[in-house]
Amino acid sequence: MSPEGGEQVVREPEPEPVPQRLLAAATRLFAEHGFETTSVQQIVDAAGVTKGAMYHYFGSKDDLLYEIYARVLRVQTARMEQAADSTESVQRRLRAVAVDVVVTTVTHLEDTVIFFRSMHLLHPDKQAEVRAQRRRYHERVRGLIEEGQASGVFRADRSAELVVDFFFGAVHHLGFWYRRDGPMSARQVGEQFADLLLDALRV
Amino acid sequence: MSPEGGEQVVREPEPEPVPQRLLAAATRLFAEHGFETTSVQQIVDAAGVTKGAMYHYFGSKDDLLYEIYARVLRVQTARMEQAADSTESVQRRLRAVAVDVVVTTVTHLEDTVIFFRSMHLLHPDKQAEVRAQRRRYHERVRGLIEEGQASGVFRADRSAELVVDFFFGAVHHLGFWYRRDGPMSARQVGEQFADLLLDALRV
Amino acid sequence: MSPEGGEQVVREPEPEPVPQRLLAAATRLFAEHGFETTSVQQIVDAAGVTKGAMYHYFGSKDDLLYEIYARVLRVQTARMEQAADSTESVQRRLRAVAVDVVVTTVTHLEDTVIFFRSMHLLHPDKQAEVRAQRRRYHERVRGLIEEGQASGVFRADRSAELVVDFFFGAVHHLGFWYRRDGPMSARQVGEQFADLLLDALRV
Amino acid sequence: MSPEGGEQVVREPEPEPVPQRLLAAATRLFAEHGFETTSVQQIVDAAGVTKGAMYHYFGSKDDLLYEIYARVLRVQTARMEQAADSTESVQRRLRAVAVDVVVTTVTHLEDTVIFFRSMHLLHPDKQAEVRAQRRRYHERVRGLIEEGQASGVFRADRSAELVVDFFFGAVHHLGFWYRRDGPMSARQVGEQFADLLLDALRV
DNA sequence: AATGAATGAGTGTTCATTCAT
DNA sequence: TATGAATGAACACTCATTCAT
């Protein structure tokens, strides 16, 4: 197995660290078979480690689920804030945010599917944490809409809150029908979803 | 057991039949604790029967889940078809369908939540059955949109299919945020969701 | 369904009585799937009756098993006694008994298989009854051998008891290898088994 | 836990490993109460372990049954081959094989009883495995008989196959009557069974 | 950092039997 | 005679987690 003689050793590519391997395996299995129907044994087998190793890095099976979604949420929040805080017009900023959330949701479609399916199995405290983070996200977007309504570029007789719930409902449901090997790219869907959102706000 | 004398006996109100009691108990518990984390024992205890009785009427725990959602789907399909096949203008018909699906979804919000959470745990055959039924539903609504696009009352540069997926995504996600004791009635949400849908199709 | 008017009614052939139908169904199912892995529901379904009907005629599932084998044992005992008590020479009588037990065992091969597999599941009292009846059977055959040994036509240095156990062991094991659609008829096997038995007793 | 001082510690005798304890307990209980009427709980209680431990080592209750008999079959096959392949005369080799199979069958009488009673409950694949192994065993013995028939030391007008079925039928039925505390030792029965087998082949 | 044997509480499901009708 | 809904105890099996090493 190990290099026998020669000075010049050809290194195997550094394997992914154990925690990453575990998260990747868990994501795939949870998406394929569901959180509850995937056993810790299956996860560690798929990751090529043992149970002891998993419990060394993660406190519980729940922790894996939490980490999977928390990662996505961090990424989405960072990207959304960058778009929302830019110097563009509010229409362009809202459109950018809308396209981006579709694209990143599709990029992490498994994580999103897993999450909306299984959030209710998480410990209430962790559920609350994620919900709070999601709420902050929604509120920033709602702020964008209200900003446009206040400045007259968006129609003001639409409830900004309801529009946000409507739009993100559609986005969070992507996992139920979007197929990566289907006819539309993530960006195409994002553009069209953004169109539909802006339709609803056109004066 | 039966009344002995001739005097007027006060009858206990006829209790709900066992299958209905089981479905009601299962719906409540699945919504509250999730499908996988609710045991058959909890269900039969809540329904006041024994496990044997449950397995007399339902083949499995899965069957309960299936029945819960199949019932809703039957109701929604019947109501949608009535609205879609009326003699009103296509705009009014589409609006009626949109309002109605929101109202019935909210009426059966628990069932809907349960279903989208747990569909993946159903036997593949049953999943396929439900999906097929859902697809027929969507297709009828898409037909309505295409009818309007063909007759020029809806803008034709929106993908009817994408609009359907967008709209029903938002509807199916209602369970994640709508609260019956909140500020908006189901009908109010339905009217506003219908507005947003028609915005997207206005020429 | 039943004839309404006409004098000349065409009768369906009288169906087998319920108890017989139950025993026949039970025999087939026990042989195919085993006693323990056949449910009472399967038996009554196969017999085209309901559970209540079965419990009307049989006290328990055990009773079916008992009846199945008791019937065979009665037949075998009657036939054996007829052959053993005839006026032929002892060699011819023993041979006739040997051939006959093979033939009747093959005729009722399912019952025999079921019985030796499942006797231990019977209530001890019923087990004892059957054992006693079997023992009487064996003893009558042993008597035949001892009669031949006493009269000098069979070699006396073979233990009659052991020969009986040896021979009937082979007979009772027929169910493990004999196939009705195989190359040998029951009678052929019987003749050869009889040969082998008499070989062992030849002076 | 470990010895603290330098003085001579008296070690408890190393306990049997868990898998062996489980097999021993299962054998005893299956023989006493039958396979189907022995619960896994009874087995693990008797072995002094928990269910989890059992399922750590054995895939199922079936597996225990399979292992019990597979072990015996391995032993019997090895011993038979040693006797059959020796340099003795074919008569002496066949006799040695016959005596030995009786002795080892009696030594493992419980396993044999269990097996012939319960083989039909095994998964078809495992049944096939065992049958195939048994068949190889029978065929080696049949080969021995045919060898003797070809060289003229056994009478050739007996079907070797039928003789094998006859003899092993008797052997496999030992469990129904042989008692270890009875008047005959296993070896005595073996010698007499061998006599009866050779009687049938004497020219 | 990592193992893997062992735990023990819990799961969905089966089934012979009873009994009011 | 016969029904079939209902019982209730039992069953094989699973699994997240622990812990001595």
Coordinates of C-alpha atoms (C1' of nucleotides) in Angstrom, one line a residue, chain A residues 50-53 56-57, chain E residues 1-6:
Chain A
T50 CA -17.1 4.0 11.4
K51 CA -19.8 5.1 13.7
G52 CA -17.3 6.1 16.3
A53 CA -15.7 8.5 13.9
H56 CA -16.5 12.2 17.1
Y57 CA -17.3 15.0 14.7
Chain E
dA1 C1' -8.8 9.9 16.3
dA2 C1' -11.1 5.9 15.9
dT3 C1' -13.1 1.2 16.6
dG4 C1' -17.1 -2.0 16.8
dA5 C1' -19.4 -4.8 20.2
dA6 C1' -23.2 -4.1 22.9

